Amino acid sequence: LAYGATKLEFDPNLLRAGDPMPDFTLTDLRGSPARFADLEGRAVVLNFWATWCPPCRREMPLLDSVQEAYAARGLTVVGVDLDEPAEAVKRYVESIGVKYPIWVDAPGNQDGFDRTRDLYTRFRGVGLPTTIFIAPDGTIRSVQV
């Protein structure tokens, strides 16, 4: 366990506070491409979550109110659903009325590689929800599990 934790801590692929946030492309719930680079110049709250996660479900209305309150000041909240089919995520999001953007892996992803899981793993991927705070210049400010 100690070896694994040490290896993980020094993994050069991990993203940490102070690192630039890499560009990535997922899909929004309408099926359109969603690129992180399109949020350039905005502060971003990137929240990894899943429909089966009770703490995730409890914080979604709060994140929605943060998006509503601070969007005009340059903040964007983006939810990244982890490992679930887009249709199931869409049904859940519609049922609770969340309005901030939710991104998922591309439906019918041909290579079988889950981009949401890959991105989550780069932030150590130790629990949900995991929230990443990113400055308008694209610098990761903090990671909160």
Short mmCIF file of C-alpha atoms in Angstrom, two decimals:
data_model
loop_
_atom_site.label_atom_id
_atom_site.label_comp_id
_atom_site.label_asym_id
_atom_site.label_seq_id
_atom_site.Cartn_x
_atom_site.Cartn_y
_atom_site.Cartn_z
CA LEU A 1 0.00 0.00 0.00
CA ALA A 2 2.80 2.41 0.94
CA TYR A 3 4.64 1.64 -2.29
CA GLY A 4 1.48 2.21 -4.35
CA ALA A 5 0.72 5.51 -2.60
CA THR A 6 4.29 6.72 -3.09
CA LYS A 7 4.28 5.70 -6.74
CA LEU A 8 0.98 7.51 -7.27
CA GLU A 9 2.17 10.66 -5.49
CA PHE A 10 5.18 11.01 -7.79
CA ASP A 11 3.42 10.02 -11.00
CA PRO A 12 4.40 12.72 -13.55
CA ASN A 13 1.02 12.33 -15.31
CA LEU A 14 -0.96 13.48 -12.27
CA LEU A 15 -2.41 16.97 -12.34
CA ARG A 16 -1.81 19.14 -9.27
CA ALA A 17 -2.46 22.65 -8.02
CA GLY A 18 -0.27 25.02 -10.03
CA ASP A 19 -0.33 22.88 -13.18
CA PRO A 20 -1.98 24.15 -16.36
CA MET A 21 -5.26 22.39 -17.06
CA PRO A 22 -4.90 20.37 -20.27
CA ASP A 23 -7.42 20.69 -23.03
CA PHE A 24 -9.82 17.77 -23.45
CA THR A 25 -12.97 17.08 -25.40
CA LEU A 26 -16.04 15.27 -24.09
CA THR A 27 -19.69 15.47 -25.14
CA ASP A 28 -22.52 17.55 -23.72
CA LEU A 29 -25.96 16.07 -23.06
CA ARG A 30 -27.19 17.21 -26.49
CA GLY A 31 -24.47 15.07 -28.08
CA SER A 32 -22.30 18.01 -29.17
CA PRO A 33 -18.54 18.14 -28.59
CA ALA A 34 -17.58 20.01 -25.41
CA ARG A 35 -14.00 21.32 -25.27
CA PHE A 36 -12.37 22.62 -22.16
CA ALA A 37 -10.46 25.16 -24.30
CA ASP A 38 -13.79 26.82 -25.13
CA LEU A 39 -13.92 28.00 -21.50
CA GLU A 40 -10.69 29.97 -21.84
CA GLY A 41 -10.72 33.18 -19.79
CA ARG A 42 -13.34 31.90 -17.33
CA ALA A 43 -12.89 30.53 -13.83
CA VAL A 44 -14.08 26.91 -13.90
CA VAL A 45 -15.43 24.62 -11.21
CA LEU A 46 -15.01 21.14 -12.70
CA ASN A 47 -17.00 18.59 -10.71
CA PHE A 48 -16.65 14.82 -11.22
CA TRP A 49 -19.80 13.04 -10.12
CA ALA A 50 -22.11 10.08 -10.78
CA THR A 51 -25.87 9.52 -10.47
CA TRP A 52 -25.33 6.69 -7.95
CA CYS A 53 -23.26 8.91 -5.60
CA PRO A 54 -25.40 10.37 -2.73
CA PRO A 55 -22.94 13.21 -1.84
CA CYS A 56 -22.76 14.14 -5.53
CA ARG A 57 -26.53 14.28 -5.76
CA ARG A 58 -26.77 16.45 -2.63
CA GLU A 59 -24.28 19.04 -3.89
CA MET A 60 -25.71 19.44 -7.41
CA PRO A 61 -28.36 22.03 -6.42
CA LEU A 62 -25.66 24.01 -4.61
CA LEU A 63 -23.41 23.94 -7.69
CA ASP A 64 -26.39 25.03 -9.77
CA SER A 65 -26.95 28.03 -7.49
CA VAL A 66 -23.22 28.91 -7.65
CA GLN A 67 -23.38 28.82 -11.46
CA GLU A 68 -26.43 31.07 -11.44
CA ALA A 69 -24.98 33.53 -8.94
CA TYR A 70 -21.49 33.87 -10.47
CA ALA A 71 -21.85 33.24 -14.21
CA ALA A 72 -22.04 36.96 -14.95
CA ARG A 73 -18.73 37.41 -13.09
CA GLY A 74 -16.95 34.86 -15.30
CA LEU A 75 -17.48 31.55 -13.51
CA THR A 76 -18.58 28.32 -15.19
CA VAL A 77 -19.53 25.14 -13.34
CA VAL A 78 -19.13 21.96 -15.41
CA GLY A 79 -20.20 18.54 -14.19
CA VAL A 80 -18.32 15.55 -15.61
CA ASP A 81 -20.27 12.35 -15.12
CA LEU A 82 -18.03 9.37 -14.54
CA ASP A 83 -18.57 6.11 -16.44
CA GLU A 84 -22.32 6.29 -17.08
CA PRO A 85 -24.36 6.22 -20.30
CA ALA A 86 -25.32 9.66 -21.56
CA GLU A 87 -29.05 8.86 -21.73
CA ALA A 88 -29.18 7.80 -18.06
CA VAL A 89 -27.29 10.94 -17.06
CA LYS A 90 -29.58 13.13 -19.15
CA ARG A 91 -32.71 11.63 -17.56
CA TYR A 92 -31.33 12.20 -14.08
CA VAL A 93 -30.20 15.78 -14.75
CA GLU A 94 -33.58 16.65 -16.27
CA SER A 95 -35.39 15.13 -13.28
CA ILE A 96 -33.59 17.42 -10.82
CA GLY A 97 -33.52 20.51 -13.05
CA VAL A 98 -29.79 21.26 -12.96
CA LYS A 99 -28.89 23.86 -15.57
CA TYR A 100 -25.08 23.97 -15.52
CA PRO A 101 -23.36 22.03 -18.31
CA ILE A 102 -22.90 18.30 -17.83
CA TRP A 103 -20.27 16.53 -19.93
CA VAL A 104 -20.00 12.80 -20.56
CA ASP A 105 -17.84 10.51 -22.65
CA ALA A 106 -18.81 10.32 -26.32
CA PRO A 107 -21.68 7.89 -26.89
CA GLY A 108 -20.65 4.89 -28.91
CA ASN A 109 -17.00 5.60 -28.22
CA GLN A 110 -15.36 3.26 -30.72
CA ASP A 111 -12.01 2.79 -29.03
CA GLY A 112 -13.54 1.63 -25.73
CA PHE A 113 -11.41 4.15 -23.83
CA ASP A 114 -13.40 6.21 -21.31
CA ARG A 115 -12.13 9.77 -21.44
CA THR A 116 -14.00 10.77 -18.26
CA ARG A 117 -12.24 8.00 -16.32
CA ASP A 118 -8.86 8.96 -17.81
CA LEU A 119 -9.28 12.60 -16.78
CA TYR A 120 -10.53 11.66 -13.30
CA THR A 121 -7.53 9.35 -12.82
CA ARG A 122 -5.16 12.22 -13.61
CA PHE A 123 -6.52 13.94 -10.46
CA ARG A 124 -5.75 10.80 -8.40
CA GLY A 125 -9.34 9.54 -8.75
CA VAL A 126 -9.83 8.58 -5.11
CA GLY A 127 -13.48 9.42 -4.51
CA LEU A 128 -16.60 11.16 -5.69
CA PRO A 129 -17.43 13.93 -5.80
CA THR A 130 -14.09 15.43 -6.79
CA THR A 131 -14.05 19.14 -7.60
CA ILE A 132 -11.28 20.98 -9.43
CA PHE A 133 -11.01 24.76 -9.16
CA ILE A 134 -9.38 26.32 -12.24
CA ALA A 135 -8.39 29.99 -12.57
CA PRO A 136 -9.27 32.07 -15.66
CA ASP A 137 -5.68 31.66 -16.89
CA GLY A 138 -6.19 27.87 -16.98
CA THR A 139 -4.12 27.12 -13.87
CA ILE A 140 -5.41 24.46 -11.49
CA ARG A 141 -5.87 26.18 -8.13
CA SER A 142 -7.03 23.28 -5.97
CA VAL A 143 -8.53 19.81 -5.94
CA GLN A 144 -11.20 18.91 -3.39
CA VAL A 145 -12.46 15.37 -2.79
#
